Short mmCIF file of C-alpha atoms and ligand atoms in Angstrom, two decimals:
data_model
loop_
_atom_site.label_atom_id
_atom_site.label_comp_id
_atom_site.label_asym_id
_atom_site.label_seq_id
_atom_site.Cartn_x
_atom_site.Cartn_y
_atom_site.Cartn_z
CA MET A 273 -280.95 39.87 -123.36
CA SER A 274 -278.72 42.85 -122.47
CA LYS A 275 -275.71 43.69 -124.63
CA ALA A 276 -273.43 42.59 -121.75
CA GLN A 277 -275.14 39.22 -121.44
CA GLU A 278 -274.88 38.75 -125.20
CA ILE A 279 -271.12 39.34 -125.10
CA ILE A 280 -270.65 37.02 -122.11
CA GLU A 281 -272.51 34.30 -124.03
CA LEU A 282 -270.17 34.80 -127.00
CA PHE A 283 -267.25 34.14 -124.66
CA ASP A 284 -268.94 31.08 -123.17
CA GLN A 285 -269.34 29.64 -126.63
CA TYR A 286 -266.15 30.69 -128.41
CA VAL A 287 -263.39 31.79 -125.99
CA MET A 288 -261.39 29.21 -124.03
CA PRO A 289 -262.28 29.45 -120.35
CA THR A 290 -258.71 30.09 -119.10
CA TYR A 291 -259.66 33.11 -116.95
CA GLY A 292 -261.98 33.48 -113.98
CA ARG A 293 -263.69 36.66 -115.19
CA TYR A 294 -265.93 39.12 -113.37
CA PRO A 295 -269.25 39.52 -115.24
CA LEU A 296 -268.37 43.03 -116.44
CA VAL A 297 -268.13 44.05 -120.10
CA PHE A 298 -266.18 47.23 -120.84
CA THR A 299 -266.55 49.27 -123.98
CA ARG A 300 -264.49 52.45 -123.52
CA GLY A 301 -262.24 54.37 -121.16
CA GLN A 302 -260.93 57.89 -120.58
CA GLY A 303 -258.22 58.71 -118.06
CA THR A 304 -258.91 56.82 -114.83
CA ARG A 305 -262.52 55.98 -115.82
CA VAL A 306 -264.02 53.11 -117.80
CA TRP A 307 -267.61 52.51 -118.91
CA ASP A 308 -269.39 49.18 -119.24
CA ALA A 309 -271.79 48.03 -121.95
CA ASP A 310 -274.72 49.46 -119.97
CA GLY A 311 -273.05 52.88 -119.70
CA ARG A 312 -272.09 52.54 -116.01
CA GLU A 313 -268.95 54.41 -114.98
CA TYR A 314 -266.11 52.89 -112.92
CA LEU A 315 -262.98 54.33 -111.34
CA ASP A 316 -260.24 52.04 -112.65
CA PHE A 317 -257.73 51.39 -109.86
CA GLY A 318 -256.77 47.99 -111.33
CA GLY A 319 -255.13 49.71 -114.28
CA GLY A 320 -255.37 46.58 -116.45
CA ILE A 321 -253.08 44.90 -113.86
CA ALA A 322 -250.35 47.56 -113.77
CA VAL A 323 -250.50 48.22 -117.51
CA ASN A 324 -252.39 51.49 -118.07
CA VAL A 325 -249.80 53.77 -116.47
CA LEU A 326 -251.27 56.85 -118.20
CA GLY A 327 -254.91 55.75 -117.89
CA HIS A 328 -257.19 55.12 -120.86
CA ALA A 329 -257.22 56.73 -124.32
CA ALA A 330 -253.96 58.53 -123.57
CA LEU A 331 -251.93 57.32 -126.53
CA ALA A 332 -254.20 57.88 -129.54
CA ASP A 333 -251.97 60.60 -131.10
CA VAL A 334 -248.71 58.67 -131.06
CA LEU A 335 -250.46 55.48 -132.20
CA ALA A 336 -252.02 57.28 -135.18
CA ARG A 337 -248.81 59.14 -136.07
CA GLN A 338 -246.58 56.07 -136.03
CA ALA A 339 -249.24 53.85 -137.65
CA SER A 340 -249.29 56.18 -140.63
CA LEU A 341 -245.48 55.88 -140.98
CA LEU A 342 -244.43 52.29 -140.22
CA VAL A 343 -246.24 49.74 -138.03
CA HIS A 344 -244.06 46.67 -138.41
CA CYS A 345 -240.66 46.09 -139.89
CA SER A 346 -238.73 42.84 -139.61
CA ASN A 347 -235.78 42.68 -137.24
CA LEU A 348 -233.72 41.89 -140.34
CA TYR A 349 -233.54 45.69 -140.61
CA TYR A 350 -233.02 48.75 -138.38
CA THR A 351 -235.64 51.25 -137.23
CA GLU A 352 -235.07 54.42 -135.24
CA PRO A 353 -237.77 53.94 -132.52
CA GLN A 354 -236.23 50.62 -131.38
CA GLY A 355 -232.76 52.14 -131.14
CA GLN A 356 -234.06 55.24 -129.34
CA LEU A 357 -236.10 53.17 -126.88
CA ALA A 358 -233.12 50.96 -126.05
CA LYS A 359 -231.01 54.10 -125.45
CA LYS A 360 -233.71 55.59 -123.22
CA LEU A 361 -234.06 52.42 -121.16
CA VAL A 362 -230.30 52.09 -120.69
CA GLU A 363 -230.20 55.74 -119.56
CA LEU A 364 -233.06 55.14 -117.13
CA VAL A 365 -231.32 52.09 -115.65
CA GLY A 366 -228.20 54.26 -115.46
CA ILE A 367 -225.76 51.39 -116.05
CA PRO A 368 -224.12 50.75 -119.44
CA GLY A 369 -225.82 47.83 -121.18
CA LYS A 370 -228.14 46.81 -124.01
CA CYS A 371 -231.79 45.79 -124.53
CA PHE A 372 -233.73 43.09 -126.36
CA PHE A 373 -237.39 43.58 -127.27
CA CYS A 374 -240.31 41.18 -127.32
CA ASN A 375 -244.06 41.36 -126.64
CA SER A 376 -244.95 40.33 -123.09
CA GLY A 377 -243.65 39.72 -119.61
CA GLY A 378 -243.53 35.96 -120.02
CA GLU A 379 -241.51 36.38 -123.19
CA ALA A 380 -239.17 38.92 -121.56
CA ASN A 381 -238.45 36.44 -118.78
CA GLU A 382 -237.78 33.74 -121.38
CA ALA A 383 -235.01 36.01 -122.66
CA LEU A 384 -233.63 36.23 -119.10
CA TYR A 385 -233.64 32.43 -118.75
CA LYS A 386 -231.78 32.09 -122.04
CA LEU A 387 -229.31 34.81 -121.04
CA ALA A 388 -228.59 32.94 -117.77
CA ARG A 389 -228.15 29.64 -119.60
CA LYS A 390 -225.81 31.20 -122.16
CA PHE A 391 -223.88 32.83 -119.31
CA GLY A 392 -223.45 29.52 -117.47
CA HIS A 393 -223.02 27.29 -120.49
CA GLU A 394 -219.25 27.06 -120.67
CA THR A 395 -219.01 26.10 -116.99
CA GLY A 396 -221.92 23.61 -117.19
CA ARG A 397 -224.24 25.78 -115.07
CA TYR A 398 -227.87 26.29 -116.02
CA GLU A 399 -229.90 26.44 -112.82
CA ILE A 400 -231.84 29.57 -111.88
CA LEU A 401 -232.93 30.06 -108.28
CA THR A 402 -236.34 31.73 -107.97
CA PHE A 403 -238.60 32.32 -104.96
CA LEU A 404 -241.61 30.79 -103.28
CA ASN A 405 -244.75 32.81 -104.09
CA SER A 406 -243.08 34.38 -107.11
CA PHE A 407 -244.78 34.79 -110.48
CA HIS A 408 -242.90 34.90 -113.77
CA GLY A 409 -245.52 34.19 -116.46
CA ARG A 410 -247.46 31.36 -118.05
CA THR A 411 -245.06 29.95 -120.64
CA LEU A 412 -243.74 26.48 -119.83
CA ALA A 413 -240.46 27.90 -118.51
CA GLY A 414 -242.47 30.68 -116.82
CA ILE A 415 -244.54 28.24 -114.76
CA SER A 416 -241.37 26.26 -114.05
CA ALA A 417 -239.75 29.45 -112.72
CA THR A 418 -242.85 30.47 -110.74
CA GLY A 419 -242.78 29.43 -107.09
CA GLN A 420 -246.48 28.53 -106.83
CA ASP A 421 -247.78 24.97 -107.29
CA LYS A 422 -251.16 26.12 -108.61
CA VAL A 423 -249.72 27.32 -111.93
CA LYS A 424 -247.82 24.06 -112.52
CA LYS A 425 -250.65 21.63 -111.78
CA GLY A 426 -251.58 19.51 -114.80
CA PHE A 427 -248.64 20.69 -116.89
CA GLU A 428 -245.87 18.53 -115.44
CA PRO A 429 -243.08 17.72 -116.10
CA MET A 430 -241.66 21.19 -115.59
CA VAL A 431 -238.72 22.62 -117.51
CA ASP A 432 -235.54 21.51 -115.75
CA GLY A 433 -233.27 23.97 -113.97
CA PHE A 434 -235.44 26.02 -111.62
CA ARG A 435 -235.49 25.74 -107.83
CA HIS A 436 -237.57 27.84 -105.41
CA VAL A 437 -236.26 29.30 -102.18
CA PRO A 438 -238.13 31.19 -99.40
CA PHE A 439 -238.36 34.93 -100.16
CA ASN A 440 -236.42 37.38 -97.97
CA ASP A 441 -234.46 34.46 -96.47
CA LEU A 442 -230.79 34.95 -97.29
CA ASP A 443 -229.55 31.88 -95.42
CA ALA A 444 -231.90 29.70 -97.47
CA VAL A 445 -230.52 31.19 -100.69
CA ALA A 446 -226.91 30.74 -99.57
CA SER A 447 -227.47 27.06 -98.84
CA ALA A 448 -229.48 26.49 -102.05
CA ILE A 449 -226.70 27.67 -104.38
CA GLY A 450 -225.10 24.61 -105.96
CA PRO A 451 -222.48 23.78 -108.62
CA LYS A 452 -225.12 24.08 -111.39
CA THR A 453 -226.49 27.46 -110.28
CA ALA A 454 -226.02 30.26 -112.81
CA ALA A 455 -228.43 32.98 -111.68
CA ILE A 456 -230.93 34.26 -109.16
CA LEU A 457 -234.20 35.76 -110.43
CA LEU A 458 -236.66 37.69 -108.28
CA GLU A 459 -239.42 40.25 -108.37
CA PRO A 460 -238.23 43.18 -106.21
CA ILE A 461 -241.89 43.34 -105.14
CA GLN A 462 -243.77 40.06 -105.49
CA GLY A 463 -247.03 41.02 -107.19
CA GLU A 464 -249.37 38.16 -108.02
CA SER A 465 -249.06 36.45 -104.65
CA GLY A 466 -250.05 39.52 -102.62
CA ILE A 467 -247.60 42.49 -102.87
CA THR A 468 -244.54 41.56 -100.83
CA PRO A 469 -241.52 43.86 -101.19
CA ALA A 470 -238.02 42.41 -100.90
CA LYS A 471 -236.14 43.74 -97.89
CA ALA A 472 -233.20 46.05 -98.64
CA GLU A 473 -230.91 43.82 -96.58
CA PHE A 474 -232.05 40.79 -98.58
CA LEU A 475 -231.20 42.48 -101.91
CA ARG A 476 -227.80 43.50 -100.53
CA GLY A 477 -227.16 39.91 -99.44
CA LEU A 478 -228.22 38.52 -102.83
CA ARG A 479 -225.80 40.87 -104.61
CA ARG A 480 -223.02 39.77 -102.27
CA LEU A 481 -223.79 36.08 -102.87
CA CYS A 482 -223.95 36.60 -106.65
CA ASP A 483 -220.57 38.36 -106.62
CA GLU A 484 -218.96 35.71 -104.42
CA ARG A 485 -220.36 32.75 -106.38
CA GLY A 486 -220.20 34.23 -109.89
CA LEU A 487 -224.00 34.32 -110.49
CA LEU A 488 -226.22 36.72 -112.41
CA LEU A 489 -228.66 38.75 -110.31
CA MET A 490 -231.81 39.24 -112.40
CA TYR A 491 -234.86 41.33 -111.48
CA ASP A 492 -238.32 40.66 -112.92
CA GLU A 493 -239.77 44.19 -113.06
CA VAL A 494 -242.66 43.24 -115.33
CA GLN A 495 -245.24 44.35 -112.76
CA CYS A 496 -243.35 46.59 -110.33
CA GLY A 497 -241.28 48.53 -112.89
CA ILE A 498 -241.96 51.58 -115.11
CA GLY A 499 -242.23 54.16 -112.37
CA ARG A 500 -245.00 52.60 -110.28
CA THR A 501 -242.94 52.60 -107.07
CA GLY A 502 -241.85 56.20 -107.54
CA GLU A 503 -238.64 55.11 -109.28
CA PHE A 504 -238.40 53.88 -112.86
CA CYS A 505 -236.70 50.74 -111.51
CA ALA A 506 -238.45 49.32 -108.43
CA TRP A 507 -235.20 48.06 -106.89
CA ARG A 508 -234.08 51.70 -106.65
CA ALA A 509 -237.03 52.36 -104.31
CA ILE A 510 -235.82 49.53 -102.05
CA ALA A 511 -232.02 49.50 -102.21
CA PRO A 512 -230.65 51.86 -104.89
CA GLU A 513 -227.09 50.58 -104.51
CA VAL A 514 -228.02 46.95 -105.29
CA THR A 515 -227.66 46.94 -109.06
CA PRO A 516 -228.75 43.91 -111.08
CA ASP A 517 -227.01 42.21 -114.00
CA ALA A 518 -230.23 41.95 -116.00
CA MET A 519 -233.89 42.83 -115.72
CA SER A 520 -237.20 42.36 -117.54
CA TRP A 521 -240.11 44.73 -118.26
CA ALA A 522 -243.50 44.54 -119.93
CA LYS A 523 -246.99 45.61 -118.74
CA GLY A 524 -246.75 49.43 -118.34
CA LEU A 525 -243.84 49.97 -120.72
CA ALA A 526 -246.08 51.08 -123.61
CA GLY A 527 -249.09 51.96 -121.43
CA GLY A 528 -251.28 49.20 -122.84
CA PHE A 529 -249.74 48.52 -126.21
CA PRO A 530 -248.06 45.07 -126.08
CA ILE A 531 -244.31 45.15 -125.55
CA GLY A 532 -241.72 43.35 -123.43
CA ALA A 533 -238.02 44.03 -122.99
CA ILE A 534 -234.92 43.01 -121.14
CA TRP A 535 -231.83 45.00 -120.27
CA THR A 536 -228.50 43.48 -119.37
CA ARG A 537 -225.32 45.20 -118.38
CA LYS A 538 -221.92 45.00 -119.93
CA PRO A 539 -220.09 42.55 -120.20
CA TYR A 540 -223.16 40.35 -120.75
CA ALA A 541 -224.85 42.65 -123.27
CA ASP A 542 -223.54 40.73 -126.30
CA LEU A 543 -224.02 37.20 -124.88
CA LEU A 544 -227.16 36.64 -126.96
CA GLY A 545 -225.53 37.03 -130.36
CA PRO A 546 -226.96 36.81 -133.92
CA GLY A 547 -229.23 33.78 -134.34
CA SER A 548 -229.43 33.03 -130.61
CA HIS A 549 -232.76 34.71 -129.87
CA ALA A 550 -235.53 36.45 -131.81
CA SER A 551 -239.13 37.61 -131.95
CA THR A 552 -241.03 38.49 -135.12
CA PHE A 553 -242.99 41.27 -133.45
CA GLY A 554 -240.30 42.25 -130.93
CA GLY A 555 -239.57 45.96 -130.91
CA THR A 556 -241.80 47.07 -133.77
CA PRO A 557 -241.58 50.78 -134.60
CA LEU A 558 -245.18 51.14 -133.40
CA ALA A 559 -244.62 49.53 -129.98
CA CYS A 560 -241.34 51.38 -129.47
CA ALA A 561 -242.74 54.78 -130.50
CA VAL A 562 -245.59 54.32 -128.02
CA ALA A 563 -243.19 53.25 -125.24
CA LEU A 564 -241.05 56.33 -125.93
CA ALA A 565 -244.15 58.53 -125.66
CA VAL A 566 -245.10 56.86 -122.36
CA ILE A 567 -241.64 57.42 -120.88
CA GLU A 568 -241.60 61.03 -122.09
CA LYS A 569 -244.90 61.68 -120.29
CA LEU A 570 -243.74 59.92 -117.12
CA GLN A 571 -240.72 62.23 -117.05
CA LYS A 572 -242.23 65.53 -118.27
CA GLU A 573 -245.29 65.31 -116.03
CA ASN A 574 -243.35 64.06 -112.97
CA LEU A 575 -245.62 61.04 -112.75
CA MET A 576 -243.13 58.92 -110.82
CA THR A 577 -243.06 61.57 -108.09
CA ASN A 578 -246.87 61.64 -108.23
CA ALA A 579 -246.91 57.85 -107.78
CA ARG A 580 -244.62 58.12 -104.75
CA HIS A 581 -246.59 60.90 -103.05
CA LEU A 582 -250.11 59.69 -103.80
CA GLY A 583 -249.10 56.11 -103.01
CA ALA A 584 -247.93 57.18 -99.54
CA TYR A 585 -251.12 59.22 -99.04
CA PHE A 586 -253.33 56.33 -100.23
CA MET A 587 -251.58 53.79 -97.99
CA ASP A 588 -251.85 56.03 -94.91
CA LYS A 589 -255.58 56.46 -95.46
CA LEU A 590 -256.07 52.74 -96.11
CA ARG A 591 -254.30 51.88 -92.84
CA ALA A 592 -256.79 54.07 -90.97
CA ILE A 593 -259.81 51.99 -92.14
CA PRO A 594 -260.87 49.71 -89.24
CA ALA A 595 -261.56 46.63 -91.42
CA VAL A 596 -258.07 46.82 -92.96
CA ARG A 597 -255.59 44.38 -91.42
CA GLU A 598 -252.46 45.13 -93.37
CA VAL A 599 -251.30 47.39 -96.19
CA ARG A 600 -248.13 46.53 -98.12
CA GLY A 601 -246.47 48.15 -101.08
CA LEU A 602 -244.49 50.99 -102.54
CA GLY A 603 -245.84 53.95 -104.48
CA LEU A 604 -248.91 52.90 -106.45
CA MET A 605 -248.33 49.16 -106.12
CA ILE A 606 -250.50 48.51 -103.09
CA GLY A 607 -251.83 45.35 -101.49
CA VAL A 608 -254.54 45.54 -98.83
CA ASP A 609 -255.55 42.63 -96.60
CA THR A 610 -258.92 43.02 -94.90
CA ASP A 611 -261.16 40.84 -92.76
CA GLN A 612 -262.87 39.66 -95.99
CA GLU A 613 -261.93 37.32 -98.86
CA ASN A 614 -260.70 39.37 -101.80
CA LYS A 615 -262.85 38.18 -104.70
CA PRO A 616 -266.30 38.79 -103.13
CA LEU A 617 -265.01 42.12 -101.81
CA ILE A 618 -263.78 43.16 -105.27
CA THR A 619 -267.22 42.25 -106.67
CA LYS A 620 -268.83 44.55 -104.09
CA MET A 621 -266.30 47.28 -104.92
CA ALA A 622 -267.26 47.03 -108.60
CA ALA A 623 -270.91 47.43 -107.60
CA HIS A 624 -269.82 50.75 -106.03
CA GLY A 625 -267.99 51.67 -109.25
CA LEU A 626 -264.40 50.89 -108.18
CA LEU A 627 -262.16 48.39 -109.97
CA ALA A 628 -259.20 46.62 -108.33
CA VAL A 629 -257.60 43.21 -108.82
CA PRO A 630 -257.11 40.28 -106.45
CA ALA A 631 -253.74 38.85 -105.40
CA GLY A 632 -253.43 35.61 -103.46
CA THR A 633 -256.68 34.85 -101.59
CA ARG A 634 -256.99 37.81 -99.22
CA THR A 635 -255.25 40.74 -100.88
CA VAL A 636 -256.95 43.51 -102.84
CA ARG A 637 -254.43 45.04 -105.24
CA PHE A 638 -254.54 48.68 -106.29
CA LEU A 639 -252.45 49.38 -109.40
CA PRO A 640 -253.95 52.62 -110.73
CA PRO A 641 -252.55 54.87 -113.47
CA LEU A 642 -249.58 56.94 -112.27
CA ASN A 643 -251.32 60.22 -113.19
CA ILE A 644 -254.23 59.83 -110.75
CA THR A 645 -255.21 62.81 -108.62
CA ARG A 646 -255.69 63.13 -104.87
CA ALA A 647 -259.44 63.61 -105.51
CA GLU A 648 -259.53 60.26 -107.32
CA VAL A 649 -257.71 58.58 -104.42
CA ASP A 650 -260.28 60.08 -102.02
CA GLU A 651 -263.11 58.86 -104.25
CA ALA A 652 -261.57 55.35 -104.32
CA LEU A 653 -261.27 55.39 -100.51
CA THR A 654 -264.95 56.31 -100.15
CA LYS A 655 -266.06 53.55 -102.53
CA PHE A 656 -263.72 51.00 -100.88
CA THR A 657 -265.08 51.85 -97.42
CA GLN A 658 -268.66 51.57 -98.69
CA ALA A 659 -267.93 48.14 -100.20
CA LEU A 660 -266.32 46.96 -96.94
CA GLY A 661 -269.51 47.95 -95.12
CA ASP A 662 -271.81 45.96 -97.47
CA THR A 663 -272.94 42.62 -96.17
N1 PLP B 826 -243.67 38.59 -114.33
C1 PLP B 826 -244.43 39.22 -113.44
C2 PLP B 826 -243.80 39.73 -112.17
C3 PLP B 826 -245.80 39.39 -113.66
O1 PLP B 826 -246.56 40.01 -112.74
C4 PLP B 826 -246.35 38.90 -114.86
C5 PLP B 826 -247.80 39.05 -115.13
O2 PLP B 826 -248.61 39.28 -114.27
C6 PLP B 826 -245.51 38.26 -115.77
C7 PLP B 826 -244.17 38.12 -115.47
C8 PLP B 826 -246.06 37.72 -117.06
O3 PLP B 826 -246.33 38.76 -117.93
P1 PLP B 826 -247.26 38.53 -119.21
O4 PLP B 826 -248.64 38.22 -118.72
O5 PLP B 826 -247.17 39.82 -119.98
O6 PLP B 826 -246.66 37.38 -119.97
#
């Protein structure tokens, strides 16, 4: 039995079968490349689903340095990395506010739900409008917020207080707002369901509705944030003037080290007061030091500009491939619909040494590191075209 088969059998026996996995076993990575248990090399344009913004093995120094100082420290005390990261994130958003730290996207969105409930509590409002085909995580409130039936099936009843509205349909949102509505939550670019950006006019309309009706406008930037679109905040790449009241991050924030965070602007920044919300591991010095190092690299090496330019180049080239029906996205968050179903196509791509991830049933998602080169994009295009030609 090969080493890979051995490891797959371990999973079959001991790991709960919650994921539909490709039969690939990875052992190490460097930059944009990963190697499987048989030593085969792959170009990683899935990026761990928008997580590895600097590629692989890029954070060893900061991890070792901070691990030798202080890994974890209870939130009963103060640590400098958490304070510095909050300051950095507030500066990047560019609107006065404060942050809360946790460990994942689902958990970051939980903090948004609680913020919205606290905000609406005195006026008896608790409902959050979310969108059809959205994705907000796999916690119980996360699947309740998510506008896709497939994630809810078998786990009913859902958490009360979420209603789904068609995406990019302002009239539908206006008529859905009721006396219990406290907030609107959306992904500026819907990721899991197939890469669908919000229209600038839609975001403008949502802001107007939120102002008129006294609602919080909350952006889930777990997948589209952290520079992937060419802007640190994805909404800035769509409609820079449409500022949110709160937003969530995770995935790429520490380049692969687990972290989640929310930001909310003044005057809501102190709504979640002492004792109202917490996370044992939230904002550890290790996670925050790594996130600070990631942001420093994004800025110093102009990686957001790289994402914008190479994303535009990649999308242009993809559109020129005859089998490609549609290309959607911004920067290096790219969805490609072809004349083939996505999962078998992605399997063929892996056989050519190119990794990508599926979204919906037809879309191939490219979410590569933000420091990829033009040569790597060209190599990915060659491998993608070869896989499309395989029968
Ligand atoms: N929100 C969005 C937009 C996501 O894409 C995801 C994960 O794919 C989540 C939330 C959940 O994040 P996590 O898996 O870290 O809980």
